Amino acid sequence: MKDSSIVPGWIRRRVFAGAAAVAVASLASSAALADQFVVVDSTWDHTPDLADSHYRVLPTAATPADWTSPVDYASGMAHVRLEVFTKPTATPTKFQVCFEATPTYACTDQSPTYTTVGVLDWETPFSNFWSPPGETVDWSQGTNKIALILKDTQNGKPSADNVGAEMAALYTPTHVRMTVTIVAAGSTYMPPPPPFDGGVVDGDGGILVDGGTGDAGQDPSASSSSGAMDPADGGVDPGAGGSPSGSGKSEGGCGVVTSPGSAGSGAWLLLAMIAIRATRRRR
């Protein structure tokens, strides 16, 4: 009688070959989907004393110096995820992200309007970024700082220095977390894994630069005298009704992105190599 616990060699070879194929395919898929990096991952209290309602951070360590080569991120898009943990009132509120770069700045679309706590996701192609008329960012030089700007629905910035303490109290203080992921052209956004800092204020994903102070002449999204919304928002409220997720897009995780050369992909590659080697030894 044959020992049923002994697996014939040809079955073992097929199993190993199949595992190798799956691992390689998964690795290739991950590489195709993971052409992205997290430029901002910051948790903070947006307080009324932040000058001009700006909270500025430095880009994360994962941010490349050149956004055009060897990977063309500047033909891709920015995916913003905003988690609102606390909000003082139901006053309609927005956020916008502006990259203070060289020789000028560029801003994403404004967020959907929200009136309560929750999670919002929105995306902006680089081609839709707003910059001052006649000016263009040189993305081969990346970005210097990023301004995270709380706004009202008329493109105003309701900090105490702009609107007074009573009006500012309708919007702030608010405890929020924002993740900004830059996705290369032709790639698909992958929500980064959850963070490990437990939502600690000013986690190491973003470094507070100046608490929102800065040269008013370099305002990355100044309101017009008429109070109209800037061209980046097209004058259209994309989240009317105050939905906390008005964009209708999926709510992803946030944290440090896993790149194609990260430990996760390396593990798959190692598994593939072991399976292939084992297959060869059994021939």
CSV table of C-alpha atoms in Angstrom, one decimal:
chain,number,residue,atom,x,y,z
A,1,MET,CA,0.0,0.0,0.0
A,2,LYS,CA,1.3,3.4,-0.9
A,3,ASP,CA,1.7,6.1,1.7
A,4,SER,CA,-1.0,8.6,0.9
A,5,SER,CA,1.0,11.3,2.7
A,6,ILE,CA,3.7,11.3,0.0
A,7,VAL,CA,2.9,13.8,-2.8
A,8,PRO,CA,4.2,12.7,-6.2
A,9,GLY,CA,7.0,14.9,-7.6
A,10,TRP,CA,5.0,16.0,-10.6
A,11,ILE,CA,2.3,17.5,-8.3
A,12,ARG,CA,4.9,19.3,-6.2
A,13,ARG,CA,6.5,20.8,-9.4
A,14,ARG,CA,3.1,22.1,-10.6
A,15,VAL,CA,2.3,23.6,-7.2
A,16,PHE,CA,5.7,25.3,-7.0
A,17,ALA,CA,5.4,26.5,-10.6
A,18,GLY,CA,1.9,27.8,-10.0
A,19,ALA,CA,3.0,29.7,-6.8
A,20,ALA,CA,5.9,31.2,-8.7
A,21,ALA,CA,3.6,32.4,-11.5
A,22,VAL,CA,1.1,33.9,-9.0
A,23,ALA,CA,3.9,35.7,-7.1
A,24,VAL,CA,5.5,37.1,-10.2
A,25,ALA,CA,2.1,38.3,-11.6
A,26,SER,CA,1.2,39.8,-8.2
A,27,LEU,CA,4.6,41.6,-8.1
A,28,ALA,CA,4.1,43.0,-11.6
A,29,SER,CA,0.6,44.2,-10.7
A,30,SER,CA,1.8,45.8,-7.5
A,31,ALA,CA,4.5,47.7,-9.4
A,32,ALA,CA,2.0,48.9,-12.0
A,33,LEU,CA,-0.4,50.2,-9.3
A,34,ALA,CA,2.1,51.6,-6.9
A,35,ASP,CA,3.7,54.4,-8.9
A,36,GLN,CA,2.8,56.9,-6.2
A,37,PHE,CA,4.2,58.6,-3.1
A,38,VAL,CA,2.7,60.3,-0.1
A,39,VAL,CA,3.8,63.9,0.0
A,40,VAL,CA,1.7,64.9,3.0
A,41,ASP,CA,0.6,62.8,6.0
A,42,SER,CA,-0.2,65.2,8.8
A,43,THR,CA,-2.6,65.4,11.8
A,44,TRP,CA,-3.1,68.8,13.4
A,45,ASP,CA,-5.4,71.1,15.2
A,46,HIS,CA,-6.4,73.8,12.7
A,47,THR,CA,-6.8,76.7,15.2
A,48,PRO,CA,-8.2,80.2,14.6
A,49,ASP,CA,-4.7,81.8,15.2
A,50,LEU,CA,-3.2,80.2,12.1
A,51,ALA,CA,-2.4,83.2,10.0
A,52,ASP,CA,-4.5,83.4,6.9
A,53,SER,CA,-5.9,80.0,7.7
A,54,HIS,CA,-2.7,78.3,6.4
A,55,TYR,CA,-1.0,75.3,7.9
A,56,ARG,CA,2.3,74.6,6.1
A,57,VAL,CA,4.3,71.4,6.2
A,58,LEU,CA,7.4,70.1,4.5
A,59,PRO,CA,7.1,67.2,2.1
A,60,THR,CA,7.7,63.7,3.5
A,61,ALA,CA,11.0,61.9,3.2
A,62,ALA,CA,9.4,59.7,0.5
A,63,THR,CA,9.0,62.7,-1.8
A,64,PRO,CA,11.3,62.7,-4.9
A,65,ALA,CA,13.3,65.8,-5.8
A,66,ASP,CA,12.2,65.6,-9.4
A,67,TRP,CA,8.5,64.9,-10.2
A,68,THR,CA,9.1,64.5,-13.9
A,69,SER,CA,11.8,61.9,-14.1
A,70,PRO,CA,12.4,58.9,-14.0
A,71,VAL,CA,8.7,58.7,-13.1
A,72,ASP,CA,6.4,61.3,-14.7
A,73,TYR,CA,4.3,62.3,-11.7
A,74,ALA,CA,3.6,65.8,-13.1
A,75,SER,CA,1.3,64.2,-15.8
A,76,GLY,CA,-0.6,62.4,-13.1
A,77,MET,CA,-2.8,63.6,-10.3
A,78,ALA,CA,-3.0,64.4,-6.6
A,79,HIS,CA,-5.4,62.3,-4.4
A,80,VAL,CA,-6.4,64.1,-1.2
A,81,ARG,CA,-7.9,62.3,1.8
A,82,LEU,CA,-9.2,64.4,4.7
A,83,GLU,CA,-10.4,63.0,8.0
A,84,VAL,CA,-12.3,65.5,10.1
A,85,PHE,CA,-12.3,64.3,13.7
A,86,THR,CA,-13.9,67.4,15.4
A,87,LYS,CA,-15.7,70.4,14.1
A,88,PRO,CA,-17.0,73.3,16.2
A,89,THR,CA,-20.3,74.0,14.3
A,90,ALA,CA,-22.2,72.8,11.2
A,91,THR,CA,-20.9,75.8,9.2
A,92,PRO,CA,-20.1,74.6,5.6
A,93,THR,CA,-16.4,74.3,5.3
A,94,LYS,CA,-13.8,73.4,2.6
A,95,PHE,CA,-10.1,72.6,2.4
A,96,GLN,CA,-7.6,73.2,-0.4
A,97,VAL,CA,-3.9,72.1,-0.9
A,98,CYS,CA,-1.4,74.4,-2.5
A,99,PHE,CA,2.2,73.3,-3.5
A,100,GLU,CA,4.6,76.2,-2.9
A,101,ALA,CA,7.1,75.2,-5.6
A,102,THR,CA,9.5,76.9,-8.1
A,103,PRO,CA,9.1,79.5,-9.4
A,104,THR,CA,5.4,79.8,-8.3
A,105,TYR,CA,2.7,77.7,-6.7
A,106,ALA,CA,-0.1,75.4,-7.8
A,107,CYS,CA,-3.3,74.4,-6.0
A,108,THR,CA,-5.6,71.4,-6.2
A,109,ASP,CA,-9.4,71.7,-6.5
A,110,GLN,CA,-11.1,72.5,-3.3
A,111,SER,CA,-12.7,69.7,-1.3
A,112,PRO,CA,-16.3,68.9,-1.3
A,113,THR,CA,-18.2,71.1,1.1
A,114,TYR,CA,-18.7,69.4,4.5
A,115,THR,CA,-20.7,70.3,7.6
A,116,THR,CA,-19.8,67.6,10.1
A,117,VAL,CA,-17.1,65.1,10.9
A,118,GLY,CA,-16.3,62.3,8.5
A,119,VAL,CA,-13.9,61.4,5.6
A,120,LEU,CA,-13.6,63.1,2.2
A,121,ASP,CA,-11.6,62.0,-0.8
A,122,TRP,CA,-11.0,64.1,-3.9
A,123,GLU,CA,-8.6,64.0,-6.9
A,124,THR,CA,-7.1,66.7,-9.1
A,125,PRO,CA,-5.1,66.1,-12.3
A,126,PHE,CA,-2.0,68.2,-12.5
A,127,SER,CA,-3.5,69.7,-15.7
A,128,ASN,CA,-6.3,71.1,-13.6
A,129,PHE,CA,-4.1,72.7,-10.9
A,130,TRP,CA,-4.6,76.4,-10.5
A,131,SER,CA,-1.6,78.7,-10.7
A,132,PRO,CA,-1.4,82.5,-11.0
A,133,PRO,CA,-2.2,83.6,-14.6
A,134,GLY,CA,0.7,83.2,-16.9
A,135,GLU,CA,2.8,81.3,-14.4
A,136,THR,CA,3.8,77.6,-14.4
A,137,VAL,CA,5.5,75.4,-11.8
A,138,ASP,CA,8.7,73.7,-12.7
A,139,TRP,CA,7.9,70.2,-11.4
A,140,SER,CA,11.4,68.9,-12.1
A,141,GLN,CA,12.2,70.8,-8.9
A,142,GLY,CA,9.5,69.2,-6.9
A,143,THR,CA,7.9,71.2,-4.1
A,144,ASN,CA,9.3,73.3,-1.2
A,145,LYS,CA,6.4,73.5,1.2
A,146,ILE,CA,2.7,72.5,1.1
A,147,ALA,CA,0.0,74.8,2.4
A,148,LEU,CA,-3.1,73.1,3.8
A,149,ILE,CA,-5.8,75.8,3.8
A,150,LEU,CA,-9.1,75.8,5.5
A,151,LYS,CA,-11.8,77.9,3.7
A,152,ASP,CA,-15.4,78.9,3.6
A,153,THR,CA,-17.5,78.2,0.6
A,154,GLN,CA,-16.7,81.6,-1.0
A,155,ASN,CA,-12.9,81.0,-1.1
A,156,GLY,CA,-12.4,83.0,2.0
A,157,LYS,CA,-10.0,82.0,4.7
A,158,PRO,CA,-11.7,82.3,8.0
A,159,SER,CA,-8.8,82.8,10.4
A,160,ALA,CA,-9.2,85.3,13.3
A,161,ASP,CA,-6.8,87.7,11.6
A,162,ASN,CA,-9.0,87.8,8.5
A,163,VAL,CA,-12.6,87.6,9.9
A,164,GLY,CA,-12.3,88.2,13.6
A,165,ALA,CA,-12.5,85.7,16.5
A,166,GLU,CA,-16.3,85.3,16.5
A,167,MET,CA,-16.5,84.3,12.9
A,168,ALA,CA,-13.4,82.2,13.1
A,169,ALA,CA,-15.0,80.2,15.9
A,170,LEU,CA,-17.6,78.9,13.5
A,171,TYR,CA,-14.8,77.0,11.7
A,172,THR,CA,-12.1,76.4,14.2
A,173,PRO,CA,-10.5,74.8,16.2
A,174,THR,CA,-11.0,71.6,14.2
A,175,HIS,CA,-8.9,68.4,14.6
A,176,VAL,CA,-8.1,66.9,11.2
A,177,ARG,CA,-5.7,64.5,9.3
A,178,MET,CA,-4.8,65.0,5.7
A,179,THR,CA,-3.0,62.6,3.4
A,180,VAL,CA,-1.9,63.8,-0.1
A,181,THR,CA,-0.8,61.1,-2.5
A,182,ILE,CA,0.8,61.9,-5.9
A,183,VAL,CA,0.0,59.3,-8.5
A,184,ALA,CA,1.9,58.9,-11.7
A,185,ALA,CA,0.3,59.2,-15.1
A,186,GLY,CA,-1.3,55.8,-16.1
A,187,SER,CA,-1.2,54.5,-12.6
A,188,THR,CA,-4.1,53.7,-10.3
A,189,TYR,CA,-4.3,55.2,-6.8
A,190,MET,CA,-3.8,52.7,-4.0
A,191,PRO,CA,-4.9,53.7,-0.5
A,192,PRO,CA,-1.8,53.6,1.7
A,193,PRO,CA,-1.9,51.2,4.8
A,194,PRO,CA,-3.2,52.6,8.1
A,195,PRO,CA,-0.7,54.8,10.1
A,196,PHE,CA,1.1,53.6,13.2
A,197,ASP,CA,1.0,56.9,15.1
A,198,GLY,CA,-2.6,56.6,16.3
A,199,GLY,CA,-3.5,60.1,15.0
A,200,VAL,CA,-0.9,61.9,17.0
A,201,VAL,CA,-0.8,65.7,16.3
A,202,ASP,CA,2.1,66.6,14.0
A,203,GLY,CA,3.2,63.1,13.3
A,204,ASP,CA,6.4,62.6,11.4
A,205,GLY,CA,4.6,62.3,8.1
A,206,GLY,CA,4.6,66.1,7.9
A,207,ILE,CA,6.8,68.7,9.6
A,208,LEU,CA,5.2,72.0,10.6
A,209,VAL,CA,7.1,74.8,9.0
A,210,ASP,CA,5.7,78.1,10.3
A,211,GLY,CA,2.2,77.5,11.6
A,212,GLY,CA,0.7,79.2,8.6
A,213,THR,CA,2.7,82.5,8.8
A,214,GLY,CA,4.2,83.7,5.6
A,215,ASP,CA,4.5,86.5,3.1
A,216,ALA,CA,1.1,87.7,2.1
A,217,GLY,CA,2.5,88.4,-1.3
A,218,GLN,CA,3.1,84.7,-1.8
A,219,ASP,CA,-0.4,83.7,-0.8
A,220,PRO,CA,-1.0,80.4,-2.5
A,221,SER,CA,-4.8,80.9,-3.0
A,222,ALA,CA,-5.7,84.5,-2.2
A,223,SER,CA,-9.4,85.4,-2.5
A,224,SER,CA,-10.5,88.0,-5.0
A,225,SER,CA,-12.1,91.2,-3.9
A,226,SER,CA,-15.4,90.0,-5.2
A,227,GLY,CA,-15.3,86.9,-3.0
A,228,ALA,CA,-15.6,84.6,-6.0
A,229,MET,CA,-14.1,81.2,-5.9
A,230,ASP,CA,-10.8,80.8,-7.7
A,231,PRO,CA,-10.5,79.1,-11.1
A,232,ALA,CA,-9.3,75.9,-9.5
A,233,ASP,CA,-12.7,75.3,-8.1
A,234,GLY,CA,-14.5,76.5,-11.2
A,235,GLY,CA,-17.0,78.4,-9.1
A,236,VAL,CA,-19.0,75.2,-8.6
A,237,ASP,CA,-19.6,73.7,-5.2
A,238,PRO,CA,-18.8,70.0,-5.7
A,239,GLY,CA,-20.3,68.9,-2.4
A,240,ALA,CA,-23.5,70.8,-2.0
A,241,GLY,CA,-25.7,69.5,0.8
A,242,GLY,CA,-22.9,69.2,3.3
A,243,SER,CA,-22.2,65.6,2.8
A,244,PRO,CA,-19.0,64.5,4.6
A,245,SER,CA,-18.1,62.4,1.5
A,246,GLY,CA,-19.6,64.5,-1.3
A,247,SER,CA,-17.1,63.3,-3.9
A,248,GLY,CA,-18.6,59.8,-3.8
A,249,LYS,CA,-15.1,58.3,-4.0
A,250,SER,CA,-13.9,55.4,-2.0
A,251,GLU,CA,-12.5,56.0,1.5
A,252,GLY,CA,-9.0,54.7,1.5
A,253,GLY,CA,-6.5,54.2,4.3
A,254,CYS,CA,-3.7,56.6,4.9
A,255,GLY,CA,-0.1,56.4,6.0
A,256,VAL,CA,3.2,55.5,4.3
A,257,VAL,CA,2.7,54.2,0.8
A,258,THR,CA,4.2,50.8,-0.2
A,259,SER,CA,6.4,51.4,-3.2
A,260,PRO,CA,7.4,48.8,-5.8
A,261,GLY,CA,10.7,48.4,-4.1
A,262,SER,CA,9.3,48.0,-0.6
A,263,ALA,CA,9.4,45.1,1.8
A,264,GLY,CA,6.0,43.8,0.6
A,265,SER,CA,7.1,43.5,-3.0
A,266,GLY,CA,10.4,42.1,-1.9
A,267,ALA,CA,8.7,39.3,-0.1
A,268,TRP,CA,6.7,38.4,-3.2
A,269,LEU,CA,9.9,38.4,-5.2
A,270,LEU,CA,11.7,36.2,-2.7
A,271,LEU,CA,8.7,33.8,-2.7
A,272,ALA,CA,8.9,33.6,-6.5
A,273,MET,CA,12.6,33.0,-6.5
A,274,ILE,CA,12.3,30.2,-3.9
A,275,ALA,CA,9.4,28.5,-5.8
A,276,ILE,CA,11.3,28.7,-9.2
A,277,ARG,CA,14.5,27.3,-7.6
A,278,ALA,CA,12.6,24.5,-5.9
A,279,THR,CA,11.0,23.6,-9.3
A,280,ARG,CA,14.3,23.4,-11.0
A,281,ARG,CA,15.8,21.2,-8.3
A,282,ARG,CA,13.0,18.7,-8.8
A,283,ARG,CA,13.5,18.3,-12.5
